[in-house]
Structures are given as C-alpha cells and as structure tokens.
Coordinates of C-alpha atoms in Angstrom, one line a residue:
M1 CA -181.9 -59.9 45.9
H2 CA -179.4 -58.6 48.4
N3 CA -175.8 -58.2 47.5
G4 CA -174.6 -61.5 49.0
Q5 CA -176.5 -63.5 46.3
K6 CA -175.8 -61.9 43.0
P7 CA -175.5 -64.5 40.3
G8 CA -172.3 -64.8 38.4
R9 CA -169.9 -64.3 41.4
R10 CA -167.1 -66.8 41.3
T11 CA -167.7 -69.7 43.6
V12 CA -165.6 -72.6 44.8
L13 CA -166.7 -76.2 45.0
G14 CA -166.5 -78.3 48.2
V15 CA -163.5 -80.0 46.7
A16 CA -161.7 -76.8 45.7
A17 CA -158.7 -77.7 47.8
L18 CA -158.3 -80.8 45.6
G19 CA -158.3 -78.8 42.4
A20 CA -162.0 -78.8 41.4
G21 CA -163.5 -76.0 39.3
A22 CA -166.0 -73.3 40.0
A23 CA -169.8 -73.0 40.0
V24 CA -172.3 -70.2 40.2
L25 CA -174.9 -69.4 42.7
G26 CA -178.5 -70.6 42.4
G27 CA -181.6 -68.6 43.0
A28 CA -182.0 -66.1 45.8
G29 CA -181.8 -67.6 49.2
Q30 CA -180.2 -70.9 48.2
A31 CA -176.8 -72.0 47.1
S32 CA -176.2 -74.4 44.2
A33 CA -175.3 -78.0 44.7
R34 CA -171.7 -77.0 44.9
G35 CA -172.0 -73.3 45.3
R36 CA -169.7 -70.8 47.1
G37 CA -167.6 -72.6 49.6
G38 CA -169.1 -76.0 48.8
A39 CA -172.4 -75.2 50.5
D40 CA -175.1 -77.8 49.8
R41 CA -178.2 -76.6 48.0
R42 CA -180.3 -77.9 50.9
L43 CA -178.7 -75.2 53.1
P44 CA -180.4 -71.8 53.0
V45 CA -178.5 -68.5 52.5
P46 CA -178.0 -66.9 54.9
L47 CA -177.8 -69.9 57.2
V48 CA -177.9 -69.9 61.0
V49 CA -175.3 -71.9 63.1
G50 CA -176.4 -72.9 66.6
H51 CA -173.3 -71.7 68.5
R52 CA -172.4 -74.5 70.9
G53 CA -176.0 -75.6 70.4
A54 CA -178.6 -73.2 71.8
S55 CA -176.2 -71.9 74.4
G56 CA -178.4 -68.9 75.1
Y57 CA -180.9 -71.2 76.7
R58 CA -179.0 -74.3 77.9
P59 CA -175.4 -75.0 79.2
E60 CA -173.2 -75.1 76.1
H61 CA -171.9 -78.2 74.4
T62 CA -174.4 -80.5 75.9
L63 CA -176.9 -82.9 74.2
G64 CA -179.6 -80.7 75.7
S65 CA -178.2 -77.6 74.0
Y66 CA -177.7 -79.4 70.7
Q67 CA -181.2 -80.8 70.8
L68 CA -182.8 -77.5 71.5
A69 CA -180.9 -75.8 68.7
L70 CA -182.1 -78.5 66.3
D71 CA -185.7 -78.3 67.5
M72 CA -185.6 -74.5 67.0
G73 CA -184.6 -75.1 63.4
A74 CA -180.9 -74.2 63.4
D75 CA -179.4 -75.1 60.0
V76 CA -176.1 -76.3 61.4
I77 CA -175.0 -77.0 65.0
E78 CA -171.5 -76.3 66.3
Q79 CA -169.2 -78.6 68.3
D80 CA -165.7 -77.7 69.6
V81 CA -163.6 -80.8 70.2
V82 CA -160.7 -81.4 72.6
P83 CA -159.0 -84.7 73.5
T84 CA -159.0 -86.6 76.8
K85 CA -155.9 -88.2 78.3
D86 CA -156.7 -91.5 76.6
G87 CA -157.3 -89.9 73.2
H88 CA -161.1 -89.6 73.0
L89 CA -162.6 -86.4 71.6
V90 CA -165.1 -84.6 73.8
C91 CA -167.2 -81.5 73.2
R92 CA -166.0 -78.6 75.2
H93 CA -165.3 -75.0 74.2
E94 CA -162.0 -75.2 75.9
N95 CA -159.8 -77.9 77.4
D96 CA -160.1 -75.9 80.7
I97 CA -163.3 -77.3 82.1
T98 CA -163.3 -75.3 85.4
A99 CA -166.2 -73.1 84.4
T100 CA -168.2 -75.6 82.3
T101 CA -168.4 -78.6 84.6
D102 CA -168.8 -79.4 88.3
V103 CA -165.2 -80.7 88.5
A104 CA -164.4 -78.3 91.5
D105 CA -167.0 -80.1 93.5
H106 CA -165.3 -83.5 93.1
A107 CA -162.9 -83.9 96.0
E108 CA -161.3 -86.9 94.2
F109 CA -160.0 -84.6 91.5
A110 CA -158.8 -81.7 93.8
G111 CA -155.2 -82.8 93.1
R112 CA -155.7 -82.4 89.3
K113 CA -156.0 -78.6 89.6
T114 CA -153.0 -77.1 87.9
T115 CA -151.6 -74.1 86.0
K116 CA -150.8 -74.4 82.4
T117 CA -149.9 -72.2 79.5
V118 CA -152.2 -72.8 76.5
D119 CA -151.4 -70.9 73.3
G120 CA -149.4 -68.3 75.3
K121 CA -152.1 -67.8 78.0
K122 CA -151.5 -68.9 81.6
L123 CA -154.6 -70.7 83.0
T124 CA -155.3 -72.3 86.4
G125 CA -157.9 -75.0 86.6
W126 CA -158.7 -78.5 85.4
F127 CA -158.0 -79.7 81.9
T128 CA -159.4 -82.5 79.7
E129 CA -156.0 -83.9 78.8
D130 CA -155.5 -84.8 82.5
F131 CA -158.6 -87.0 82.6
T132 CA -159.6 -90.3 81.1
L133 CA -162.9 -90.4 79.4
A134 CA -164.3 -92.6 82.2
E135 CA -163.3 -89.9 84.7
L136 CA -164.8 -87.1 82.7
K137 CA -168.1 -89.0 82.5
T138 CA -168.4 -88.7 86.3
L139 CA -168.7 -84.9 85.8
R140 CA -171.8 -82.9 84.9
A141 CA -172.0 -79.8 82.7
K142 CA -173.0 -76.4 84.0
E143 CA -173.6 -72.9 82.7
R144 CA -170.4 -71.1 81.9
I145 CA -171.6 -67.5 82.5
P146 CA -174.2 -67.7 85.3
D147 CA -174.1 -64.0 86.0
V148 CA -175.4 -63.2 82.6
R149 CA -177.5 -66.4 82.1
Q150 CA -178.9 -67.1 85.5
R151 CA -181.9 -69.0 84.1
N152 CA -179.6 -71.5 82.4
T153 CA -178.3 -72.6 85.8
L154 CA -181.6 -74.4 86.3
Y155 CA -180.1 -77.1 84.0
N156 CA -176.8 -77.4 85.8
G157 CA -176.0 -81.1 86.4
R158 CA -178.5 -82.5 83.9
W159 CA -176.1 -83.6 81.2
E160 CA -172.7 -85.3 80.9
V161 CA -169.8 -84.0 78.8
P162 CA -170.6 -85.6 75.4
T163 CA -168.0 -87.3 73.3
F164 CA -168.0 -86.3 69.7
E165 CA -168.9 -89.8 68.7
E166 CA -172.0 -89.6 70.9
V167 CA -172.9 -86.4 69.0
L168 CA -172.4 -88.2 65.7
Q169 CA -174.7 -91.0 66.9
W170 CA -177.3 -88.4 68.1
A171 CA -177.1 -86.6 64.7
E172 CA -177.7 -89.9 62.9
R173 CA -180.7 -90.7 65.0
E174 CA -182.2 -87.3 64.6
G175 CA -181.5 -87.4 60.9
R176 CA -183.4 -90.6 60.5
K177 CA -186.4 -89.2 62.4
R178 CA -186.5 -86.0 60.4
G179 CA -185.7 -87.5 57.0
R180 CA -182.7 -85.3 56.4
R181 CA -179.1 -85.2 57.5
V182 CA -178.2 -83.1 60.5
W183 CA -175.4 -80.6 59.7
L184 CA -172.5 -80.2 62.2
Y185 CA -169.9 -77.5 62.4
V186 CA -166.8 -78.9 64.1
E187 CA -163.8 -76.9 65.4
T188 CA -160.4 -78.3 66.3
K189 CA -159.4 -76.4 69.5
H190 CA -155.7 -75.7 70.2
P191 CA -154.5 -78.3 67.7
T192 CA -150.8 -77.4 67.9
Y193 CA -150.9 -77.5 71.7
F194 CA -152.4 -80.9 71.7
R195 CA -150.1 -82.3 69.0
K196 CA -147.1 -81.4 71.1
L197 CA -148.7 -83.5 73.9
G198 CA -149.0 -86.5 71.5
L199 CA -152.8 -86.0 71.2
G200 CA -153.2 -85.2 67.5
T201 CA -156.8 -84.0 67.2
E202 CA -157.1 -84.2 63.4
E203 CA -156.3 -87.9 63.0
T204 CA -158.9 -88.9 65.6
L205 CA -161.5 -86.5 64.0
A206 CA -160.8 -87.9 60.5
K207 CA -161.2 -91.4 61.7
L208 CA -164.6 -90.7 63.3
L209 CA -165.9 -88.8 60.4
R210 CA -165.0 -91.6 58.0
R211 CA -166.6 -94.1 60.3
Y212 CA -169.9 -92.2 60.1
G213 CA -169.7 -91.4 56.4
R214 CA -169.1 -87.7 56.9
D215 CA -165.7 -87.3 55.2
K216 CA -166.8 -86.5 51.6
A217 CA -167.4 -83.3 49.7
G218 CA -171.2 -83.7 50.1
S219 CA -171.2 -84.7 53.7
P220 CA -173.2 -82.5 56.1
V221 CA -170.2 -81.2 58.0
F222 CA -168.2 -78.0 58.1
L223 CA -164.7 -78.1 59.6
Q224 CA -163.3 -75.0 61.3
S225 CA -160.1 -73.9 63.1
F226 CA -158.2 -70.8 64.1
E227 CA -155.1 -72.6 62.9
P228 CA -154.6 -72.8 59.1
S229 CA -152.3 -75.8 59.5
S230 CA -155.1 -77.8 61.2
L231 CA -157.4 -77.3 58.2
Q232 CA -154.5 -78.2 55.8
R233 CA -153.8 -81.4 57.8
L234 CA -157.5 -82.3 57.7
G235 CA -157.3 -81.9 53.9
R236 CA -154.3 -84.1 53.7
L237 CA -156.1 -86.7 55.7
G238 CA -158.7 -86.9 52.9
L239 CA -161.5 -84.9 54.5
R240 CA -163.2 -83.2 51.5
C241 CA -166.1 -81.4 53.4
P242 CA -166.0 -77.6 53.5
K243 CA -163.3 -76.0 55.7
V244 CA -163.6 -72.6 57.3
L245 CA -160.7 -70.6 58.8
L246 CA -161.7 -68.7 61.9
L247 CA -160.2 -65.3 62.3
D248 CA -159.3 -63.7 65.6
E249 CA -158.8 -60.0 66.4
P250 CA -156.5 -58.2 63.8
T251 CA -153.4 -58.1 66.0
V252 CA -153.5 -61.7 67.0
K253 CA -151.4 -64.4 65.3
P254 CA -152.8 -67.9 64.7
W255 CA -150.9 -70.0 67.3
D256 CA -149.4 -72.3 64.6
F257 CA -147.9 -69.1 63.1
V258 CA -146.4 -68.3 66.4
E259 CA -144.9 -71.8 66.7
S260 CA -143.6 -71.8 63.1
G261 CA -142.3 -68.2 63.1
D262 CA -144.7 -67.1 60.4
P263 CA -144.8 -63.2 60.8
R264 CA -148.4 -62.8 59.6
T265 CA -151.2 -61.6 61.9
T266 CA -154.9 -61.9 61.4
A267 CA -154.8 -58.4 59.8
D268 CA -152.7 -59.8 57.1
L269 CA -155.1 -62.7 56.5
L270 CA -158.0 -60.2 56.2
K271 CA -156.3 -58.5 53.2
P272 CA -157.1 -59.6 49.6
E273 CA -153.8 -61.4 49.3
G274 CA -154.4 -63.2 52.6
L275 CA -157.9 -64.3 51.5
K276 CA -156.4 -65.6 48.2
W277 CA -154.0 -67.7 50.3
I278 CA -156.8 -69.0 52.5
A279 CA -158.8 -70.0 49.4
G280 CA -156.0 -72.4 48.5
F281 CA -157.0 -74.8 51.3
A282 CA -160.4 -73.6 52.8
Q283 CA -163.8 -72.8 51.4
G284 CA -164.8 -70.1 53.9
I285 CA -163.8 -67.8 56.7
G286 CA -165.3 -67.2 60.1
P287 CA -164.5 -63.7 61.1
W288 CA -165.2 -61.7 64.2
L289 CA -168.3 -59.6 63.8
P290 CA -166.5 -56.3 64.1
Q291 CA -164.5 -57.3 61.0
I292 CA -167.8 -57.3 59.1
I293 CA -169.0 -53.9 60.4
A294 CA -166.4 -51.9 62.3
E295 CA -167.4 -50.3 65.6
D296 CA -166.6 -46.7 66.4
E297 CA -164.8 -45.4 69.6
K298 CA -168.2 -45.5 71.4
G299 CA -168.8 -49.2 70.6
K300 CA -171.5 -48.4 68.0
L301 CA -171.7 -49.9 64.5
G302 CA -170.1 -47.9 61.8
K303 CA -169.8 -48.7 58.1
P304 CA -169.4 -52.2 56.7
T305 CA -165.8 -53.1 55.8
T306 CA -164.9 -54.6 52.4
L307 CA -164.3 -58.1 53.9
V308 CA -167.5 -59.7 52.6
R309 CA -166.9 -58.4 49.1
D310 CA -163.2 -59.4 49.2
A311 CA -163.9 -62.9 50.5
H312 CA -166.7 -63.5 48.0
A313 CA -164.3 -62.4 45.2
E314 CA -162.1 -65.4 46.2
G315 CA -165.1 -67.7 46.3
L316 CA -165.1 -67.9 50.1
L317 CA -168.1 -68.3 52.3
V318 CA -168.4 -65.8 55.2
H319 CA -169.8 -67.1 58.5
P320 CA -169.0 -64.5 61.2
Y321 CA -169.3 -65.1 65.0
T322 CA -171.2 -64.6 67.4
L323 CA -174.5 -62.8 67.8
R324 CA -176.1 -63.1 71.2
N325 CA -179.3 -61.5 72.5
E326 CA -178.0 -60.0 75.8
N327 CA -177.0 -56.3 76.0
S328 CA -173.5 -57.1 77.1
F329 CA -172.7 -58.8 73.8
L330 CA -174.4 -56.3 71.4
P331 CA -173.0 -53.1 69.9
K332 CA -174.0 -50.2 72.1
D333 CA -176.5 -48.7 69.7
F334 CA -178.5 -51.9 69.9
R335 CA -178.6 -52.2 73.7
V336 CA -181.9 -51.6 75.6
G337 CA -181.7 -50.3 79.2
D338 CA -178.9 -50.7 81.6
D339 CA -179.1 -54.4 82.6
P340 CA -176.2 -56.2 80.8
A341 CA -178.1 -59.5 81.1
A342 CA -181.3 -58.1 79.6
Y343 CA -182.1 -58.6 75.9
G344 CA -181.3 -55.8 73.6
N345 CA -182.4 -55.1 70.0
S346 CA -180.7 -58.2 68.6
F347 CA -183.1 -58.1 65.6
G348 CA -181.7 -54.7 64.6
A349 CA -178.2 -55.9 64.9
L350 CA -178.9 -59.1 62.9
K351 CA -180.5 -57.0 60.2
A352 CA -177.4 -54.8 59.9
Y353 CA -175.1 -57.8 59.6
F354 CA -177.3 -59.8 57.2
A355 CA -177.5 -56.7 55.0
T356 CA -173.8 -56.9 54.3
G357 CA -174.3 -60.1 52.3
I358 CA -172.8 -62.6 54.8
D359 CA -173.6 -66.2 54.0
G360 CA -174.5 -67.2 57.6
I361 CA -174.0 -66.3 61.2
F362 CA -173.2 -68.0 64.5
S363 CA -175.8 -67.3 67.2
D364 CA -176.4 -68.5 70.8
N365 CA -180.1 -67.8 70.1
P366 CA -180.8 -69.6 66.9
D367 CA -184.6 -68.9 67.1
T368 CA -183.9 -65.2 67.0
A369 CA -181.4 -65.4 64.3
L370 CA -183.6 -67.6 62.1
L371 CA -186.5 -65.1 62.3
A372 CA -184.1 -62.4 61.2
A373 CA -182.6 -64.5 58.5
A374 CA -186.0 -65.3 57.0
D375 CA -186.4 -61.7 55.9
F376 CA -183.3 -62.0 53.8
R377 CA -184.0 -65.5 52.5
K378 CA -187.1 -64.1 50.8
R379 CA -185.2 -61.6 48.7

C-alpha cells in the first residue's frame, strides 16, 4: 500500500461544504463511497483524467478527443467552458480561439479580430464572447500546437466546437452504451472576467448540470476553477458534486483575488493554513506538477514537497496537472534525445509522481498514464 492510501486518514465527504462529516478510505486502490474529496468508490485511486480529452492524439476539446479518451479508458474526461455572445457554454481551453479553430480563414469574421486584456494579459485574436453560437458552429477545430503535434493536424477541420450541452448528451449516450456513468471534470475559465461582461458562467453551468441530473453529491462530475469565488458560487447555487481548486505558479494571484484586493498568492494557498481555508468550500486541489516534486535549477526532479501530505491532512484530493509524453513537457531527467516533439520517458516521470501518493493526474496521453497508474492501483 503506497502512502496515498493509508487507512485512517481524515477524509471529506462530497457534501463537506454543506457541513457533512468525515469518512475513511476503503481498500487499496479504491476510495470509499464518500471517501477523500467525495470521490465515488467506482473511481480508482490514482485516477487518470483525460486532459481536454486525449489531446495528445486529437485536437483538444473536440468530441473526437473526448471519445478517444473514453475509448482508451480514461476515468474522467475534462472540459473547459467559456460563454458565447448569446450565453451558451462551449468547450474551449480559452476564449481566445485563434489557435484552436480556423477562424482566421473566415473572411467574414476578419473584422472581429481585436485586442483584449483577459486577467491582466493583453491578447490579440478572436474571442468566443464576440460570436453567437450559430457563428461559432461555422468554424472547425484544429491542433493548437502543430509544431509539437504535427500528426494531430491530420484531424484539422473534422470537428466543430462542441457546446457543453452536446458533451453532456454525448456522455449520457456513452454511459447508456457502457452501462456506467461517464465522469466529467469541468473548469470555469476566467469567471470574473466573464461576469463583468454580463456572462455569468456559473449560473448557466448549474442550470445545465441540474437539467442532466449531475448536480448532486453522487453525480459523476468534478468542478474546477483557478478562482476560489467561482467554486464558492457554484456551491451557493446548490451544486454538491466535488469541487477542486486549481493552483497556478506560486507567485501568481487568483484573478478574483486581484479584483477583490485579496493579498494572498498561490504560495499562501499552498501552506497548511491555505489548504485548511480551501477545505472549507472545496474537496480537492489541482496543483501544478512542480508543486508536487520540485525541479532543480537544471529542470530535473528533486525531492517531493510536503503538499500531498499537507492536503491529505485536510481531507483534500490531489489531482495535479499535466503529464504529457513529449520531451518538451517532461522534466529534463526524463527526456530522451534532442527532439522536443519526440516521446521521452513519461513512464518514469509518472512513476515518480504516483509514488508521492497523489490521488490522480491529468494527462494528454491517458493510455500512457493508465498503464503507469495500474502499477499503483495493485498495491
């Protein structure tokens, strides 16, 4: 039994934010019905999240990417949601769709190109909030990083930008075929930015989840955000499914903190007192991988930090992001050869991260991560 699954550690129910009590972990490799962070006992430990689907093999946030991740066996599949001009939620990693769609090839939308400041960053391109859903549906998705994933460009133009409701309908169809619910991991992107535009993401998301019966403590959904106030709002809207606070680099402030004048940075939230505060409204954290195992000045893995232990002490799940197979994304001691787009020793990196006792991991290559996770699920 590895150190992430010792029985007796304090755990939090899926309804912890509503004042529920604690439970203990079940047997090795499996959480109890309401184990740490509200994880369902049908989910293995550690679990694998298909990051934007199977984005190592298909253009991200497409039904093709989601389907491949599910077919590969991903335990949970991630969606990022952003609103359109007319208030529909669509699945894109960012509201800037310049790199992930063929919008630049549409002469009719040339005048929509603009420069905006989103969460303090100046960006020039095309943005979902300037398009109606009908207009977005005339676009087609493409590979975001073609220099690294040239093979993925074969699939450019095959899929539309999906709405989140279409993903919910897809998950229901696939669940019926497979005889089990399909788990989703949904992120609210830039919620403070959109709220100021009159496009409140949380209300629309809550309405859709209720419509499809995914709003309860036992529903097959994780909710995630980099902004604590977004998770708190989702809780006030009655969504009882597990919530996970994403954590950026240590010096970064959540954007809602910037807007509200909260002086804390991510580094403050990583401390025991910060984790205790998070546990008041969330059931897990999604840290950056170097916050699990620090990298030295050469970019090689050093020693694990205390974050997993500290988070578990507060009953929080730990689902770090993002493990990818290509050399350019791996710690330097797991790279193979000089080609940044070639695959490195991702199995070695995954073994190191799983050995820290994390409860799951986000991966662009769910088939690889699942093989690595299987070794730890047996313990």
